[in-house]
XYZ file of N, CA, C and O in Angstrom:
492
model
N 92.812 -6.157 -11.301
C 93.822 -5.427 -10.551
C 94.686 -6.421 -9.769
O 94.164 -7.298 -9.089
N 95.987 -6.276 -9.901
C 96.921 -7.151 -9.199
C 97.547 -6.368 -8.052
O 98.135 -5.302 -8.260
N 97.418 -6.872 -6.849
C 98.000 -6.211 -5.688
C 99.415 -6.715 -5.461
O 99.676 -7.923 -5.503
N 100.320 -5.770 -5.221
C 101.703 -6.099 -4.909
C 102.006 -5.605 -3.501
O 101.717 -4.448 -3.173
N 102.601 -6.454 -2.696
C 102.904 -6.099 -1.312
C 104.398 -6.227 -1.087
O 104.940 -7.341 -1.105
N 105.058 -5.097 -0.875
C 106.495 -5.096 -0.651
C 106.805 -5.103 0.839
O 106.027 -4.604 1.654
N 107.965 -5.641 1.167
C 108.446 -5.627 2.540
C 109.960 -5.761 2.528
O 110.546 -6.091 1.492
N 110.575 -5.499 3.672
C 112.008 -5.724 3.810
C 112.864 -4.477 3.820
O 114.074 -4.565 4.021
N 112.276 -3.316 3.604
C 113.069 -2.098 3.645
C 113.507 -1.783 5.061
O 113.082 -2.420 6.026
N 114.367 -0.786 5.195
C 114.835 -0.383 6.506
C 116.042 0.511 6.411
O 116.370 1.016 5.329
N 116.700 0.696 7.538
C 117.889 1.538 7.604
C 119.100 0.685 7.928
O 119.052 -0.141 8.855
N 120.166 0.886 7.170
C 121.407 0.141 7.397
C 122.597 1.073 7.240
O 122.477 2.157 6.667
N 123.729 0.629 7.718
C 124.976 1.345 7.506
C 125.539 0.991 6.132
O 125.231 -0.078 5.575
N 126.328 1.873 5.585
C 126.984 1.595 4.310
C 127.761 0.280 4.413
O 128.407 0.008 5.428
N 127.650 -0.509 3.365
C 128.277 -1.821 3.359
C 127.360 -2.937 3.821
O 127.699 -4.118 3.682
N 126.217 -2.560 4.367
C 125.280 -3.549 4.860
C 124.431 -4.164 3.762
O 124.610 -3.881 2.567
N 123.499 -5.004 4.190
C 122.651 -5.748 3.256
C 121.189 -5.671 3.676
O 120.877 -5.517 4.866
N 120.333 -5.779 2.698
C 118.896 -5.876 2.925
C 118.306 -6.793 1.864
O 118.852 -6.904 0.759
N 117.175 -7.403 2.201
C 116.465 -8.232 1.241
C 115.030 -7.745 1.154
O 114.289 -7.774 2.144
N 114.641 -7.303 -0.022
C 113.284 -6.859 -0.267
C 112.462 -8.009 -0.835
O 112.976 -8.837 -1.588
N 111.192 -8.025 -0.469
C 110.267 -9.026 -0.994
C 109.065 -8.331 -1.608
O 108.663 -7.256 -1.166
N 108.508 -8.948 -2.623
C 107.304 -8.433 -3.269
C 106.389 -9.616 -3.553
O 106.694 -10.449 -4.415
N 105.302 -9.670 -2.813
C 104.330 -10.744 -3.010
C 103.255 -10.293 -3.988
O 102.727 -9.182 -3.868
N 102.950 -11.161 -4.932
C 101.942 -10.862 -5.957
C 100.987 -12.043 -6.067
O 101.029 -12.798 -7.047
N 100.116 -12.215 -5.090
C 99.238 -13.386 -5.088
C 98.312 -13.453 -6.298
O 97.879 -14.547 -6.679
N 98.018 -12.319 -6.905
C 97.133 -12.288 -8.058
C 97.863 -12.276 -9.381
O 97.280 -11.995 -10.427
N 99.135 -12.650 -9.343
C 99.945 -12.658 -10.565
C 99.312 -13.558 -11.606
O 99.040 -14.733 -11.348
N 99.054 -13.031 -12.809
C 98.425 -13.862 -13.847
C 99.365 -14.958 -14.322
O 100.576 -14.737 -14.429
N 98.831 -16.137 -14.620
C 99.652 -17.255 -15.097
C 99.987 -17.090 -16.571
O 99.572 -17.880 -17.420
N 100.760 -16.088 -16.869
C 101.073 -15.734 -18.243
C 102.576 -15.731 -18.434
O 103.313 -15.220 -17.589
N 103.029 -16.300 -19.537
C 104.460 -16.380 -19.796
C 105.098 -15.026 -20.033
O 106.317 -14.888 -19.952
N 104.287 -14.029 -20.334
C 104.836 -12.714 -20.638
C 105.009 -11.808 -19.446
O 105.406 -10.652 -19.588
N 104.756 -12.311 -18.236
C 104.869 -11.468 -17.045
C 106.330 -11.202 -16.709
O 107.159 -12.112 -16.695
N 106.632 -9.939 -16.453
C 107.945 -9.540 -15.976
C 107.765 -8.829 -14.639
O 106.917 -7.960 -14.509
N 108.589 -9.221 -13.675
C 108.593 -8.562 -12.375
C 109.808 -7.631 -12.316
O 110.918 -8.035 -12.682
N 109.589 -6.419 -11.867
C 110.630 -5.406 -11.898
C 110.751 -4.703 -10.541
O 109.781 -4.603 -9.798
N 111.944 -4.223 -10.289
C 112.191 -3.327 -9.158
C 112.646 -1.984 -9.703
O 113.503 -1.908 -10.589
N 112.052 -0.934 -9.145
C 112.438 0.436 -9.439
C 112.739 1.128 -8.114
O 112.380 0.640 -7.037
N 113.377 2.263 -8.196
C 113.578 3.071 -6.998
C 113.482 4.550 -7.360
O 113.712 4.944 -8.507
N 113.143 5.327 -6.345
C 113.039 6.772 -6.537
C 113.592 7.475 -5.317
O 113.080 7.309 -4.208
N 114.635 8.238 -5.546
C 115.237 9.036 -4.486
C 114.574 10.409 -4.471
O 114.035 10.857 -5.487
N 114.606 11.116 -3.343
C 113.988 12.443 -3.265
C 114.542 13.378 -4.337
O 115.763 13.485 -4.508
N 113.638 14.018 -5.052
C 114.043 14.971 -6.069
C 114.513 14.359 -7.373
O 114.953 15.088 -8.274
N 114.435 13.032 -7.473
C 114.890 12.358 -8.682
C 113.762 11.557 -9.310
O 112.753 11.270 -8.662
N 113.941 11.218 -10.575
C 112.952 10.406 -11.263
C 113.075 8.938 -10.831
O 114.132 8.483 -10.396
N 111.981 8.235 -10.987
C 111.996 6.808 -10.701
C 112.902 6.116 -11.719
O 112.807 6.379 -12.926
N 113.768 5.236 -11.237
C 114.693 4.557 -12.127
C 114.558 3.041 -12.022
O 114.301 2.492 -10.948
N 114.764 2.396 -13.146
C 114.747 0.941 -13.216
C 115.989 0.378 -12.542
O 117.101 0.899 -12.709
N 115.797 -0.712 -11.782
C 116.925 -1.367 -11.133
C 117.153 -2.750 -11.718
O 118.263 -3.079 -12.130
N 116.094 -3.556 -11.743
C 116.293 -4.941 -12.126
C 114.969 -5.557 -12.536
O 113.903 -5.086 -12.132
N 115.048 -6.610 -13.345
C 113.846 -7.330 -13.752
C 114.139 -8.818 -13.847
O 115.297 -9.239 -14.009
N 113.055 -9.595 -13.777
C 113.140 -11.036 -13.976
C 111.881 -11.469 -14.688
O 110.777 -11.044 -14.334
N 112.048 -12.292 -15.718
C 110.864 -12.726 -16.460
C 110.427 -14.105 -15.984
O 110.980 -14.680 -15.045
N 109.414 -14.637 -16.662
C 108.793 -15.875 -16.209
C 109.749 -17.066 -16.227
O 109.572 -18.006 -15.449
N 110.762 -17.007 -17.089
C 111.695 -18.133 -17.158
C 112.989 -17.853 -16.398
O 113.922 -18.642 -16.461
N 113.031 -16.705 -15.700
C 114.182 -16.429 -14.853
C 115.281 -15.596 -15.466
O 116.342 -15.445 -14.861
N 115.041 -15.058 -16.625
C 116.031 -14.177 -17.235
C 116.077 -12.862 -16.468
O 115.041 -12.257 -16.213
N 117.280 -12.444 -16.091
C 117.425 -11.252 -15.261
C 118.153 -10.135 -15.997
O 118.980 -10.382 -16.879
N 117.827 -8.915 -15.599
C 118.463 -7.718 -16.136
C 118.734 -6.782 -14.958
O 117.919 -6.690 -14.033
N 119.882 -6.108 -15.003
C 120.246 -5.161 -13.952
C 120.728 -3.861 -14.566
O 121.364 -3.848 -15.612
N 120.467 -2.764 -13.874
C 121.082 -1.521 -14.275
C 122.531 -1.535 -13.801
O 122.873 -2.216 -12.825
N 123.384 -0.797 -14.483
C 124.820 -0.872 -14.221
C 125.188 -0.563 -12.765
O 126.107 -1.171 -12.204
N 124.485 0.361 -12.149
C 124.881 0.816 -10.820
C 124.675 -0.233 -9.730
O 125.219 -0.098 -8.628
N 123.932 -1.300 -10.030
C 123.674 -2.313 -9.000
C 124.205 -3.688 -9.384
O 124.152 -4.628 -8.581
N 124.723 -3.801 -10.601
C 125.262 -5.090 -11.049
C 126.344 -5.561 -10.091
O 127.191 -4.783 -9.689
N 126.312 -6.830 -9.737
C 127.250 -7.498 -8.833
C 127.019 -7.139 -7.372
O 127.698 -7.685 -6.495
N 126.088 -6.255 -7.083
C 125.726 -5.972 -5.690
C 124.315 -6.443 -5.368
O 124.037 -6.845 -4.242
N 123.422 -6.361 -6.351
C 122.028 -6.744 -6.153
C 121.732 -8.031 -6.922
O 122.276 -8.248 -8.003
N 120.862 -8.853 -6.363
C 120.429 -10.072 -7.032
C 118.918 -10.178 -6.962
O 118.348 -10.126 -5.867
N 118.292 -10.327 -8.121
C 116.845 -10.522 -8.175
C 116.563 -12.013 -8.336
O 117.295 -12.729 -9.029
N 115.517 -12.474 -7.664
C 115.133 -13.877 -7.777
C 113.628 -13.980 -7.560
O 112.983 -13.013 -7.166
N 113.104 -15.167 -7.811
C 111.661 -15.336 -7.628
C 111.342 -16.741 -7.170
O 112.079 -17.687 -7.452
N 110.270 -16.845 -6.439
C 109.722 -18.133 -6.022
C 108.345 -18.208 -6.663
O 107.397 -17.570 -6.203
N 108.250 -18.950 -7.750
C 107.000 -18.986 -8.506
C 105.868 -19.618 -7.704
O 104.705 -19.225 -7.854
N 106.188 -20.560 -6.855
C 105.144 -21.188 -6.042
C 104.524 -20.184 -5.078
O 103.315 -20.223 -4.807
N 105.345 -19.290 -4.564
C 104.859 -18.276 -3.634
C 104.454 -16.986 -4.346
O 103.977 -16.049 -3.705
N 104.692 -16.935 -5.666
C 104.396 -15.724 -6.447
C 105.042 -14.509 -5.791
O 104.421 -13.454 -5.622
N 106.298 -14.678 -5.451
C 107.048 -13.643 -4.750
C 108.382 -13.421 -5.449
O 109.035 -14.382 -5.864
N 108.751 -12.171 -5.579
C 110.047 -11.808 -6.139
C 110.869 -11.140 -5.041
O 110.310 -10.467 -4.160
N 112.171 -11.358 -5.087
C 113.069 -10.839 -4.064
C 114.147 -9.975 -4.703
O 114.517 -10.163 -5.853
N 114.653 -9.042 -3.919
C 115.812 -8.265 -4.327
C 116.798 -8.284 -3.168
O 116.574 -7.650 -2.142
N 117.871 -9.057 -3.361
C 118.921 -9.143 -2.360
C 119.914 -8.025 -2.648
O 120.480 -7.948 -3.745
N 120.128 -7.152 -1.664
C 120.996 -5.999 -1.858
C 122.187 -6.098 -0.911
O 121.997 -6.189 0.310
N 123.372 -6.076 -1.461
C 124.602 -6.181 -0.667
C 125.466 -4.955 -0.934
O 125.265 -4.236 -1.911
N 126.448 -4.759 -0.057
C 127.391 -3.640 -0.217
C 126.641 -2.334 -0.484
O 126.983 -1.583 -1.399
N 125.647 -2.081 0.322
C 124.810 -0.909 0.102
C 125.583 0.377 0.303
O 126.481 0.466 1.157
N 125.230 1.367 -0.504
C 125.884 2.670 -0.476
C 124.850 3.746 -0.140
O 123.657 3.553 -0.378
N 125.304 4.874 0.374
C 124.347 5.958 0.667
C 123.509 6.345 -0.553
O 122.328 6.693 -0.407
N 124.096 6.248 -1.734
C 123.355 6.601 -2.945
C 122.283 5.590 -3.308
O 121.508 5.813 -4.232
N 122.225 4.470 -2.596
C 121.126 3.518 -2.791
C 119.874 3.921 -2.009
O 118.827 3.297 -2.157
N 120.009 4.953 -1.193
C 118.865 5.414 -0.414
C 117.752 5.882 -1.332
O 117.958 6.726 -2.209
N 116.572 5.297 -1.159
C 115.431 5.612 -2.026
C 114.215 4.837 -1.556
O 114.313 3.948 -0.705
N 113.075 5.176 -2.152
C 111.889 4.345 -2.012
C 111.964 3.308 -3.129
O 112.167 3.669 -4.297
N 111.818 2.053 -2.763
C 111.912 0.964 -3.723
C 110.516 0.439 -4.037
O 109.735 0.152 -3.127
N 110.256 0.307 -5.328
C 108.943 -0.100 -5.794
C 109.012 -1.399 -6.590
O 109.884 -1.573 -7.445
N 108.071 -2.255 -6.328
C 107.899 -3.469 -7.119
C 106.891 -3.191 -8.240
O 105.913 -2.460 -8.030
N 107.155 -3.762 -9.387
C 106.281 -3.570 -10.545
C 106.022 -4.903 -11.234
O 106.950 -5.709 -11.394
N 104.788 -5.121 -11.603
C 104.420 -6.306 -12.388
C 103.897 -5.822 -13.731
O 102.913 -5.064 -13.784
N 104.552 -6.258 -14.783
C 104.161 -5.869 -16.135
C 103.665 -7.101 -16.874
O 104.430 -8.044 -17.089
N 102.384 -7.064 -17.208
C 101.789 -8.196 -17.934
C 101.151 -7.704 -19.233
O 100.178 -8.299 -19.714
N 101.687 -6.633 -19.774
C 101.078 -6.018 -20.956
C 101.167 -6.895 -22.200
O 100.430 -6.685 -23.160
N 102.076 -7.877 -22.185
C 102.209 -8.736 -23.360
C 101.457 -10.054 -23.223
O 101.563 -10.924 -24.088
N 100.683 -10.189 -22.154
C 99.904 -11.423 -22.006
C 98.884 -11.529 -23.120
O 98.312 -10.542 -23.569
N 98.647 -12.776 -23.540
C 97.765 -13.010 -24.681
C 96.321 -12.628 -24.373
O 95.613 -12.087 -25.232
N 95.879 -12.900 -23.182
C 94.494 -12.617 -22.813
C 94.378 -11.186 -22.299
O 95.096 -10.796 -21.385
N 93.474 -10.460 -22.854
C 93.369 -9.030 -22.536
C 93.098 -8.777 -21.055
O 93.592 -7.801 -20.490
N 92.355 -9.671 -20.414
C 92.027 -9.447 -19.006
C 93.227 -9.663 -18.085
O 93.180 -9.322 -16.906
N 94.293 -10.241 -18.619
C 95.511 -10.439 -17.837
C 96.497 -9.278 -17.988
O 97.490 -9.224 -17.273
N 96.221 -8.380 -18.889
C 97.190 -7.333 -19.197
C 97.094 -6.178 -18.224
O 96.005 -5.770 -17.832
N 98.251 -5.654 -17.878
C 98.275 -4.492 -17.011
C 99.691 -4.146 -16.596
O 100.651 -4.840 -16.942
N 99.814 -3.050 -15.876
C 101.093 -2.600 -15.331
C 100.812 -2.137 -13.915
O 100.145 -1.115 -13.721
N 101.276 -2.894 -12.954
C 100.874 -2.700 -11.564
C 102.069 -2.347 -10.685
O 103.180 -2.830 -10.902
N 101.787 -1.535 -9.664
C 102.834 -1.060 -8.756
C 102.493 -1.350 -7.301
O 101.323 -1.302 -6.905
N 103.523 -1.626 -6.537
C 103.357 -1.731 -5.106
C 103.397 -0.365 -4.462
O 103.602 0.654 -5.124
N 103.247 -0.343 -3.153
C 103.177 0.926 -2.418
C 104.564 1.483 -2.107
O 104.688 2.644 -1.724
N 105.569 0.663 -2.271
C 106.938 1.100 -2.020
C 107.413 0.745 -0.629
O 106.626 0.655 0.320
N 108.714 0.551 -0.514
C 109.339 0.301 0.785
C 110.621 1.129 0.843
O 111.396 1.154 -0.116
N 110.830 1.817 1.943
C 111.946 2.744 2.067
C 113.232 2.034 2.444
O 113.250 1.201 3.355
N 114.292 2.371 1.742
C 115.638 1.895 2.066
C 116.497 3.120 2.347
O 116.590 4.019 1.511
N 117.117 3.140 3.504
C 117.983 4.252 3.894
C 119.353 3.699 4.273
O 119.448 2.813 5.119
N 120.380 4.219 3.625
C 121.745 3.751 3.876
C 122.545 4.915 4.445
O 122.730 5.938 3.781
N 123.009 4.747 5.664
C 123.779 5.799 6.333
C 125.266 5.629 6.047
O 125.779 4.506 5.983
N 125.939 6.750 5.890
C 127.384 6.692 5.603
C 128.195 6.519 6.864
O 127.696 6.677 7.971
């Protein structure tokens, strides 16, 4: 079991910025690990926001491209989500996810979630 600890959520005014962090001290040393951010607004399904793989390849959903930046510090086993120009529609619970289902060793495989951190953007 890999524990993920998120932090950095809070309340901001529209146009503001926040930086989320997700520490994964038990992250398996596998090239197939992908770290992801998802969010879920009240009454809506959880949606993918962004991902970064072991070599730093990033993916973003269209609604956050050019506003959000995902990065990672491999030494600290921590992934970050820098959020700028926040909008009220960004209000949601943000979840960190570690996907290691493609790791070669079976004991390294899994799909793990953090507890979530709330982001609230006031208009």
